[in-house]
CSV table of C-alpha atoms in Angstrom, one decimal:
chain,number,residue,atom,x,y,z
A,1,MET,CA,122.9,59.3,126.9
A,2,GLY,CA,123.8,55.7,126.2
A,3,GLU,CA,125.3,54.5,122.9
A,4,ALA,CA,122.3,52.2,122.4
A,5,THR,CA,119.8,55.1,122.3
A,6,ARG,CA,121.9,57.8,120.6
A,7,ASP,CA,120.2,57.6,117.2
A,8,ILE,CA,116.8,57.7,118.8
A,9,GLU,CA,117.7,60.7,120.9
A,10,ALA,CA,119.0,62.5,117.8
A,11,LEU,CA,115.7,61.8,116.1
A,12,ILE,CA,113.8,63.2,119.0
A,13,GLU,CA,116.0,66.3,119.0
A,14,ILE,CA,115.3,66.9,115.3
A,15,MET,CA,111.5,66.3,115.7
A,16,ALA,CA,111.4,68.7,118.7
A,17,LYS,CA,112.4,71.5,116.3
A,18,LEU,CA,109.2,71.1,114.3
A,19,PRO,CA,106.5,73.7,114.8
A,20,GLY,CA,104.0,72.6,117.4
A,21,LEU,CA,106.3,70.0,118.9
A,22,GLY,CA,108.4,70.2,122.0
A,23,PRO,CA,110.8,67.6,123.5
A,24,ARG,CA,108.0,65.7,125.2
A,25,SER,CA,105.7,65.6,122.3
A,26,ALA,CA,108.6,64.7,120.0
A,27,ARG,CA,109.5,61.8,122.3
A,28,ARG,CA,105.9,60.6,122.2
A,29,ALA,CA,105.8,60.8,118.4
A,30,VAL,CA,109.1,59.0,117.9
A,31,LEU,CA,108.0,56.2,120.3
A,32,HIS,CA,104.7,55.9,118.4
A,33,MET,CA,106.6,55.6,115.1
A,34,ILE,CA,108.9,53.0,116.5
A,35,LYS,CA,106.0,50.9,117.7
A,36,LYS,CA,104.4,51.2,114.2
A,37,ARG,CA,107.6,50.8,112.3
A,38,ALA,CA,106.3,49.1,109.2
A,39,LEU,CA,103.1,51.1,109.0
A,40,LEU,CA,104.4,54.6,109.7
A,41,MET,CA,108.2,54.9,110.1
A,42,ALA,CA,109.4,53.3,107.0
A,43,PRO,CA,106.9,55.0,104.6
A,44,LEU,CA,107.5,58.3,106.4
A,45,ALA,CA,111.3,58.0,105.9
A,46,GLU,CA,110.7,57.2,102.2
A,47,ALA,CA,108.3,60.0,101.7
A,48,LEU,CA,110.7,62.5,103.5
A,49,GLN,CA,113.5,61.4,101.3
A,50,ARG,CA,111.4,61.7,98.1
A,51,VAL,CA,110.2,65.2,99.0
A,52,ALA,CA,113.7,66.3,100.2
A,53,ASP,CA,115.0,65.3,96.8
A,54,SER,CA,112.3,66.8,94.6
A,55,ALA,CA,110.6,69.7,96.5
A,56,ARG,CA,111.2,73.1,94.8
A,57,GLN,CA,109.5,76.4,94.2
A,58,CYS,CA,107.3,76.8,91.1
A,59,LEU,CA,109.3,79.1,88.8
A,60,THR,CA,106.1,81.0,87.9
A,61,CYS,CA,104.1,81.5,91.1
A,62,GLY,CA,106.4,80.5,94.0
A,63,ASN,CA,104.2,77.6,95.1
A,64,ILE,CA,106.0,74.6,96.5
A,65,CYS,CA,105.8,71.5,94.2
A,66,THR,CA,108.0,68.8,92.8
A,67,ALA,CA,108.2,70.0,89.2
A,68,GLU,CA,109.5,73.3,87.6
A,69,ILE,CA,106.0,74.5,87.1
A,70,CYS,CA,103.2,73.6,89.6
A,71,ASP,CA,99.9,71.9,88.6
A,72,ILE,CA,98.0,75.2,89.1
A,73,CYS,CA,100.2,77.2,86.7
A,74,ALA,CA,100.4,74.3,84.2
A,75,SER,CA,96.6,73.9,84.1
A,76,ASP,CA,94.8,75.7,81.2
A,77,LYS,CA,91.6,75.6,83.2
A,78,ARG,CA,93.2,78.0,85.8
A,79,ALA,CA,94.0,80.6,83.1
A,80,THR,CA,91.0,82.7,84.0
A,81,GLY,CA,92.8,86.0,83.9
A,82,GLU,CA,92.5,86.3,87.7
A,83,LEU,CA,95.7,86.3,89.8
A,84,CYS,CA,95.5,85.9,93.5
A,85,VAL,CA,98.4,87.4,95.4
A,86,VAL,CA,99.2,85.7,98.8
A,87,GLU,CA,101.9,86.2,101.3
A,88,ASP,CA,103.0,82.7,101.8
A,89,VAL,CA,102.6,79.2,100.4
A,90,ALA,CA,100.5,78.3,103.5
A,91,ASP,CA,98.1,81.0,102.4
A,92,LEU,CA,97.9,79.5,98.9
A,93,TRP,CA,97.2,76.1,100.3
A,94,ALA,CA,94.5,77.6,102.6
A,95,MET,CA,92.8,79.3,99.5
A,96,GLU,CA,93.0,76.0,97.6
A,97,ARG,CA,91.4,74.2,100.6
A,98,ALA,CA,88.5,76.6,100.5
A,99,GLY,CA,88.0,75.7,96.8
A,100,ALA,CA,86.5,79.2,96.2
A,101,PHE,CA,89.1,80.5,93.7
A,102,GLY,CA,89.6,79.1,90.2
A,103,GLY,CA,92.4,81.3,88.9
A,104,ARG,CA,96.2,81.3,89.4
A,105,TYR,CA,98.3,82.5,92.3
A,106,HIS,CA,101.4,84.6,93.0
A,107,VAL,CA,103.3,84.0,96.3
A,108,LEU,CA,105.1,87.2,97.5
A,109,GLY,CA,107.3,85.4,100.1
A,110,GLY,CA,106.4,87.9,102.9
A,111,THR,CA,105.3,91.4,103.4
A,112,LEU,CA,107.0,94.8,103.5
A,113,SER,CA,108.3,95.4,107.0
A,114,ALA,CA,110.1,98.5,108.1
A,115,LEU,CA,111.0,96.8,111.4
A,116,ASP,CA,112.7,93.8,109.7
A,117,GLY,CA,114.1,95.9,106.8
A,118,ILE,CA,112.1,94.0,104.2
A,119,GLY,CA,111.6,96.2,101.1
A,120,PRO,CA,109.9,95.6,97.8
A,121,GLU,CA,113.1,94.2,96.3
A,122,ASP,CA,113.1,91.5,98.9
A,123,LEU,CA,109.7,90.2,97.8
A,124,SER,CA,108.6,88.9,94.4
A,125,ILE,CA,106.8,92.1,93.5
A,126,PRO,CA,109.0,92.8,90.4
A,127,ARG,CA,108.1,89.3,89.2
A,128,LEU,CA,104.4,90.0,89.8
A,129,CYS,CA,104.6,93.2,87.7
A,130,ARG,CA,106.2,91.2,84.9
A,131,ARG,CA,103.5,88.5,85.1
A,132,VAL,CA,100.8,91.2,84.8
A,133,SER,CA,102.5,92.4,81.6
A,134,GLU,CA,103.3,89.1,80.1
A,135,GLU,CA,100.3,86.9,81.0
A,136,ASN,CA,96.7,87.8,80.1
A,137,ILE,CA,95.8,89.1,83.5
A,138,THR,CA,92.5,91.0,83.9
A,139,GLU,CA,92.3,91.2,87.7
A,140,VAL,CA,94.8,91.0,90.6
A,141,ILE,CA,93.2,89.9,93.9
A,142,LEU,CA,95.3,90.9,96.9
A,143,ALA,CA,94.6,88.2,99.5
A,144,LEU,CA,97.1,89.4,102.1
A,145,ASN,CA,96.8,89.1,105.9
A,146,ALA,CA,94.7,91.8,107.6
A,147,THR,CA,97.6,93.2,109.5
A,148,VAL,CA,99.3,96.6,109.2
A,149,ASP,CA,102.2,95.1,107.2
A,150,GLY,CA,99.8,93.2,105.0
A,151,ALA,CA,97.8,96.3,104.2
A,152,THR,CA,101.0,98.4,103.6
A,153,THR,CA,102.1,95.7,101.1
A,154,ALA,CA,98.7,95.7,99.4
A,155,HIS,CA,98.7,99.4,99.0
A,156,TYR,CA,102.2,99.4,97.6
A,157,ILE,CA,101.3,96.7,95.0
A,158,ALA,CA,98.1,98.5,94.1
A,159,GLU,CA,100.1,101.7,93.5
A,160,GLU,CA,102.6,99.8,91.3
A,161,LEU,CA,99.9,98.2,89.2
A,162,GLU,CA,97.7,101.4,89.0
A,163,GLY,CA,96.2,101.9,85.6
A,164,ARG,CA,97.5,98.5,84.3
A,165,VAL,CA,95.0,96.1,85.7
A,166,ARG,CA,92.0,95.9,88.0
A,167,VAL,CA,93.3,95.5,91.6
A,168,THR,CA,91.0,94.2,94.3
A,169,SER,CA,91.4,93.0,97.9
A,170,LEU,CA,89.6,90.5,100.1
A,171,ALA,CA,86.8,91.9,102.2
A,172,GLN,CA,87.3,92.4,105.9
A,173,GLY,CA,84.6,91.8,108.5
A,174,VAL,CA,82.7,89.4,110.7
A,175,PRO,CA,84.0,85.8,110.2
A,176,ILE,CA,81.5,82.9,109.6
A,177,GLY,CA,80.3,81.8,113.0
A,178,GLY,CA,81.7,85.0,114.7
A,179,GLU,CA,79.8,86.7,117.5
A,180,LEU,CA,80.0,90.5,117.6
A,181,ASP,CA,80.5,90.4,121.3
A,182,TYR,CA,83.8,88.7,120.9
A,183,LEU,CA,85.2,90.8,118.0
A,184,ASP,CA,87.8,93.5,118.4
A,185,ASP,CA,86.9,97.1,117.6
A,186,GLY,CA,89.0,97.1,114.5
A,187,THR,CA,87.1,94.2,112.9
A,188,ILE,CA,83.7,95.7,113.9
A,189,GLY,CA,84.7,99.0,112.4
A,190,ALA,CA,85.9,97.4,109.1
A,191,ALA,CA,82.8,95.3,108.9
A,192,LEU,CA,80.6,98.3,109.4
A,193,ARG,CA,82.5,100.3,106.7
A,194,ALA,CA,82.1,97.4,104.3
A,195,ARG,CA,78.4,96.8,105.0
A,196,LYS,CA,76.2,95.9,102.0
A,197,ALA,CA,72.6,96.2,101.1
A,198,LEU,CA,70.4,93.1,101.5
B,1,MET,CA,109.8,95.5,139.7
B,2,GLU,CA,106.5,96.4,138.2
B,3,TRP,CA,104.5,99.3,136.9
B,4,ARG,CA,101.2,100.1,135.2
B,5,ASP,CA,100.8,102.7,132.4
B,6,GLN,CA,99.1,103.3,129.1
B,7,GLY,CA,101.0,103.2,125.8
B,8,VAL,CA,101.0,102.9,122.0
B,9,LEU,CA,102.2,99.7,120.5
B,10,LEU,CA,105.1,100.4,118.2
B,11,SER,CA,106.1,96.9,117.1
B,12,ALA,CA,105.5,93.2,117.9
B,13,ARG,CA,107.6,90.3,116.7
B,14,LYS,CA,107.1,86.7,117.4
B,15,HIS,CA,109.3,85.1,120.1
B,16,GLY,CA,109.4,81.4,120.1
B,17,GLU,CA,106.1,79.6,119.2
B,18,SER,CA,103.6,81.5,121.3
B,19,ALA,CA,105.1,84.6,122.8
B,20,ALA,CA,105.9,88.0,121.3
B,21,ILE,CA,108.3,90.8,122.1
B,22,ILE,CA,106.6,94.1,121.9
B,23,GLU,CA,107.8,97.7,122.0
B,24,VAL,CA,105.5,100.4,123.3
B,25,PHE,CA,105.7,104.1,123.8
B,26,SER,CA,104.2,105.0,127.1
B,27,ALA,CA,103.7,108.3,128.9
B,28,ARG,CA,105.8,107.7,132.0
B,29,HIS,CA,108.2,105.0,130.8
B,30,GLY,CA,109.0,106.1,127.2
B,31,ARG,CA,109.9,103.4,124.7
B,32,HIS,CA,109.9,100.1,126.5
B,33,ALA,CA,110.2,96.5,125.4
B,34,GLY,CA,108.8,93.4,127.1
B,35,VAL,CA,107.6,89.9,126.4
B,36,VAL,CA,103.9,89.1,126.0
B,37,ARG,CA,103.1,85.5,126.8
B,38,GLY,CA,100.7,84.1,124.2
B,39,GLY,CA,101.3,87.3,122.1
B,40,GLY,CA,102.4,85.2,119.1
B,41,GLY,CA,99.0,83.4,118.9
B,42,ARG,CA,96.0,84.1,116.6
B,43,ARG,CA,93.9,85.5,119.4
B,44,ALA,CA,96.4,88.3,120.2
B,45,ALA,CA,97.0,89.2,116.6
B,46,PRO,CA,94.2,91.9,116.3
B,47,VAL,CA,95.4,93.5,119.6
B,48,LEU,CA,99.1,93.5,118.8
B,49,GLN,CA,99.0,95.7,115.7
B,50,PRO,CA,101.1,98.8,115.5
B,51,GLY,CA,99.2,101.9,116.8
B,52,THR,CA,96.9,100.0,119.2
B,53,GLN,CA,96.4,101.9,122.5
B,54,LEU,CA,97.2,99.5,125.3
B,55,ASP,CA,96.8,99.3,129.1
B,56,LEU,CA,100.1,97.9,130.2
B,57,HIS,CA,101.3,96.0,133.3
B,58,TRP,CA,105.0,95.3,133.2
B,59,ARG,CA,106.8,93.0,135.6
B,60,ALA,CA,110.4,91.9,135.9
B,61,ARG,CA,112.6,90.5,138.7
B,62,LEU,CA,115.3,93.1,138.1
B,63,GLU,CA,115.0,96.6,136.5
B,64,GLU,CA,117.4,95.8,133.7
B,65,HIS,CA,115.5,92.7,132.6
B,66,ILE,CA,113.4,92.8,129.5
B,67,GLY,CA,110.4,91.7,131.7
B,68,SER,CA,106.9,90.7,130.7
B,69,PHE,CA,103.8,92.7,129.8
B,70,THR,CA,100.2,91.9,130.5
B,71,VAL,CA,98.3,94.0,127.9
B,72,GLU,CA,94.6,95.0,127.6
B,73,PRO,CA,93.5,96.8,124.5
B,74,VAL,CA,92.1,100.3,125.1
B,75,GLY,CA,91.5,101.2,121.4
B,76,SER,CA,92.5,99.9,118.0
B,77,ARG,CA,93.7,102.2,115.3
B,78,ALA,CA,94.9,99.8,112.6
B,79,GLY,CA,91.4,99.0,111.5
B,80,ALA,CA,90.6,102.7,110.9
B,81,VAL,CA,93.6,103.2,108.6
B,82,MET,CA,94.0,100.0,106.7
B,83,GLY,CA,91.8,101.1,103.9
B,84,ASP,CA,93.3,104.5,103.6
B,85,ARG,CA,96.7,104.5,101.8
B,86,LEU,CA,97.9,107.8,103.1
B,87,ALA,CA,96.7,107.3,106.7
B,88,LEU,CA,98.4,103.9,106.8
B,89,ALA,CA,101.6,105.4,105.6
B,90,GLY,CA,101.2,108.0,108.4
B,91,LEU,CA,100.8,105.3,111.0
B,92,ASN,CA,103.9,103.4,109.7
B,93,ALA,CA,106.0,106.6,109.6
B,94,VAL,CA,105.0,107.5,113.2
B,95,THR,CA,105.8,104.1,114.7
B,96,ALA,CA,108.9,103.6,112.6
B,97,LEU,CA,110.3,107.1,113.6
B,98,LEU,CA,109.6,106.5,117.3
B,99,LEU,CA,111.3,103.1,117.2
B,100,TYR,CA,114.2,104.6,115.3
B,101,THR,CA,114.7,107.8,117.4
B,102,LEU,CA,113.6,107.3,120.9
B,103,PRO,CA,116.1,106.1,123.5
B,104,GLU,CA,114.8,103.1,125.6
B,105,ARG,CA,113.1,103.8,128.9
B,106,ASP,CA,113.4,107.6,128.6
B,107,PRO,CA,110.0,109.3,129.2
B,108,HIS,CA,108.8,112.0,126.9
B,109,PRO,CA,105.3,112.7,128.2
B,110,GLU,CA,104.7,115.8,126.0
B,111,LEU,CA,105.7,113.9,122.8
B,112,TYR,CA,103.6,110.9,124.0
B,113,HIS,CA,100.5,113.0,124.3
B,114,ARG,CA,101.1,114.7,120.9
B,115,THR,CA,101.6,111.2,119.4
B,116,VAL,CA,98.4,109.9,120.8
B,117,ALA,CA,96.5,112.9,119.5
B,118,LEU,CA,98.0,112.5,116.0
B,119,LEU,CA,97.3,108.8,115.9
B,120,ASP,CA,93.7,109.4,116.9
B,121,LEU,CA,93.3,111.7,113.8
B,122,LEU,CA,94.7,109.2,111.3
B,123,GLY,CA,91.9,108.0,109.0
B,124,ARG,CA,89.4,110.2,110.8
B,125,SER,CA,90.4,113.7,109.8
B,126,GLU,CA,91.4,115.1,106.4
B,127,THR,CA,93.9,117.5,107.8
B,128,TRP,CA,96.1,115.1,109.8
B,129,PRO,CA,99.2,115.6,107.4
B,130,LEU,CA,99.6,119.1,108.9
B,131,ASP,CA,99.4,117.6,112.5
B,132,TYR,CA,102.0,115.0,111.3
B,133,LEU,CA,104.3,117.8,110.1
B,134,ARG,CA,104.0,119.6,113.5
B,135,TRP,CA,104.5,116.3,115.3
B,136,GLU,CA,107.9,115.9,113.5
B,137,LEU,CA,108.8,119.4,114.7
B,138,ALA,CA,107.9,118.2,118.3
B,139,LEU,CA,109.9,115.0,117.8
B,140,LEU,CA,113.0,117.1,116.8
B,141,GLU,CA,112.4,119.4,119.8
B,142,ALA,CA,112.0,116.5,122.3
B,143,LEU,CA,115.3,115.0,121.2
B,144,GLY,CA,117.2,118.2,121.4
B,145,PHE,CA,117.2,119.2,117.7
B,146,GLY,CA,114.4,121.8,117.8
B,147,LEU,CA,114.1,124.4,115.1
B,148,ASP,CA,113.9,128.1,116.0
B,149,LEU,CA,111.3,129.6,113.7
B,150,SER,CA,110.4,132.6,115.8
B,151,SER,CA,112.4,135.2,114.0
B,152,CYS,CA,115.0,135.8,111.3
B,153,ALA,CA,118.5,134.6,112.3
B,154,VAL,CA,120.0,137.5,110.2
B,155,SER,CA,117.8,140.5,110.8
B,156,GLY,CA,115.8,139.5,113.8
B,157,THR,CA,112.5,140.3,112.0
B,158,THR,CA,109.4,138.2,112.4
B,159,ASP,CA,107.9,139.2,109.1
B,160,GLY,CA,108.5,137.5,105.7
B,161,LEU,CA,110.1,134.4,107.1
B,162,ALA,CA,110.6,132.1,104.1
B,163,TYR,CA,113.6,129.9,104.7
B,164,VAL,CA,115.3,127.7,107.4
B,165,SER,CA,119.1,127.7,107.7
B,166,PRO,CA,120.3,124.0,107.3
B,167,LYS,CA,123.2,124.9,109.5
B,168,SER,CA,121.6,126.6,112.5
B,169,GLY,CA,118.0,125.4,112.2
B,170,ARG,CA,116.8,129.0,112.5
B,171,ALA,CA,114.3,130.9,110.3
B,172,VAL,CA,115.6,133.3,107.7
B,173,SER,CA,113.4,136.0,106.0
B,174,ALA,CA,113.1,136.3,102.2
B,175,ALA,CA,114.8,139.7,102.3
B,176,ALA,CA,117.8,138.6,104.4
B,177,ALA,CA,118.2,135.4,102.3
B,178,GLY,CA,119.3,137.3,99.2
B,179,ARG,CA,121.6,135.3,96.9
B,180,TRP,CA,121.8,132.5,99.5
B,181,ALA,CA,118.1,131.6,99.1
B,182,ASP,CA,118.9,128.5,96.9
B,183,ARG,CA,121.0,127.0,99.7
B,184,LEU,CA,118.3,127.4,102.3
B,185,LEU,CA,115.5,125.0,103.2
B,186,PRO,CA,111.8,126.0,102.5
B,187,LEU,CA,109.7,127.4,105.4
B,188,PRO,CA,106.1,127.1,104.3
B,189,PRO,CA,103.3,128.8,106.3
B,190,ALA,CA,102.2,125.3,107.4
B,191,LEU,CA,105.4,125.0,109.4
B,192,LEU,CA,104.8,128.4,111.0
B,193,GLY,CA,101.2,127.7,111.7
B,194,GLN,CA,100.3,130.8,109.6
B,195,GLU,CA,97.9,129.3,107.1
B,196,PRO,CA,94.8,131.4,106.3
B,197,GLU,CA,91.9,130.8,108.7
B,198,GLY,CA,89.7,127.9,107.6
B,199,GLN,CA,92.4,126.5,105.3
B,200,GLU,CA,94.6,124.8,107.9
B,201,GLY,CA,95.9,121.5,106.6
B,202,GLN,CA,94.6,122.1,103.0
B,203,ASP,CA,98.0,123.1,101.5
B,204,LEU,CA,99.5,119.7,100.8
B,205,ALA,CA,102.3,121.3,98.7
B,206,GLY,CA,103.3,123.4,101.7
B,207,ILE,CA,103.1,120.4,104.0
B,208,SER,CA,105.3,118.5,101.5
B,209,ASP,CA,107.9,121.4,101.6
B,210,GLY,CA,107.7,121.4,105.4
B,211,LEU,CA,108.4,117.6,105.4
B,212,ALA,CA,111.5,118.2,103.2
B,213,THR,CA,112.8,120.7,105.8
B,214,THR,CA,112.0,118.5,108.9
B,215,GLY,CA,113.3,115.5,106.9
B,216,PHE,CA,116.7,117.3,106.4
B,217,PHE,CA,117.1,117.7,110.1
B,218,LEU,CA,115.9,114.2,110.9
B,219,GLU,CA,118.4,112.8,108.5
B,220,HIS,CA,121.4,115.1,108.8
B,221,ARG,CA,121.2,116.0,112.5
B,222,LEU,CA,119.2,113.4,114.4
B,223,ALA,CA,120.0,110.2,112.4
B,224,ALA,CA,123.6,111.2,112.1
B,225,GLN,CA,123.9,111.4,115.9
B,226,LEU,CA,122.0,108.1,116.5
B,227,SER,CA,123.6,105.6,114.2
B,228,ASP,CA,124.8,105.0,110.7
B,229,ARG,CA,121.4,103.5,109.7
B,230,PRO,CA,119.4,105.5,107.3
B,231,LEU,CA,116.0,107.0,108.3
B,232,PRO,CA,113.2,104.4,108.2
B,233,ALA,CA,111.8,103.8,104.7
B,234,ALA,CA,108.3,104.3,106.1
B,235,ARG,CA,109.0,108.0,106.6
B,236,ARG,CA,110.3,108.4,103.0
B,237,ARG,CA,107.2,106.6,101.7
B,238,LEU,CA,104.9,109.0,103.6
B,239,ALA,CA,106.7,112.1,102.3
B,240,ASP,CA,106.6,110.7,98.8
B,241,ALA,CA,102.9,109.9,99.1
B,242,ILE,CA,102.1,113.4,100.3
B,243,ALA,CA,104.2,115.0,97.6
B,244,ARG,CA,102.3,112.8,94.9
B,245,ARG,CA,98.9,113.8,96.3
B,246,ALA,CA,100.0,117.5,96.3
B,247,ARG,CA,100.8,117.3,92.6
B,248,ARG,CA,97.3,115.9,91.7
């Protein structure tokens, strides 16, 4: 590698570590940014610096924001008494994108996993229990992934909160636009068990 | 090198961006690991859940390589147990114990068939905790730590067997136990397969006692030989859940 391109190669190497990018796509992205230096590269560098300086976890829910308390936790309108428990910040953002939930969130930071040695104390379950006691929570909605680890975590939390608050979980079944022919047996079974009267 | 077999998925963890490394328990090849290309993607996620019965095709250039699997789902079990707290704890305990105890690439066909039969009962039968208890006995037996519950180690009698010696793993009758009874482990009828007809699997308290006994040997004999890691938490959670349900 020549002296003249060392910085560019270093940038490509960093970009290639991002999810969804490899060395070739990182090279393409860097080349595109260099070509649109004023329009893309400089604003991107500024934005990256700003976020690097200010991004932090919300002290209440675990969402990622740039203040101590995120907008959702700070908003009085979101104090509906409903608390939606999600595994990861990406899940919280997905729920917000859907715009179907008007309450507040709690990010667990993972799921219980015997394989990876993740126990309840490694997640924010104790903080969740404290929130249920301290805030005016009427319902905890467990919006965890429909995996064995997600279900194990949901049952654990339900047991911890038993008798203190109403605990519900997301329904499981046929996705919008889904065709039965393409669904796995587990999903079809779950959908059949959760059938409803029309 | 290559082989075809059927097996139960024990674990799957992401490897890179799109692949997964899975561990399966198969009839002819025991606990075996391999890479599944595309196994880390969303389409493979429903298939690669612990407990799924898979048709496996393993290939590697050399026997000692981790190799790669091509998998076809034969039957899903996760969906049937996800809504049932106890059955889910059972599935977790079975997969965690197999991962913890089985040596790699060492076939245990009899234990495999018992495991498949037990997993098929989870979430579908009320009496599976009894089958689970007997599966733990079979696991101990398969790994060389079997209990001898056929007759009393002291008197030789086959009547009134009520305890298990923590030292020898042999049954002891109530009469022979005498003042040593409090140092012995419980031997409930569930462990002996002597429950009254029609009531098999109903006595959760007995099953819970039985799990305390098998748990002792899993922890103090088997685990002590394998490593200094404690028994998987999933097994303790299942034993606790059965004990809690027995107290209701």
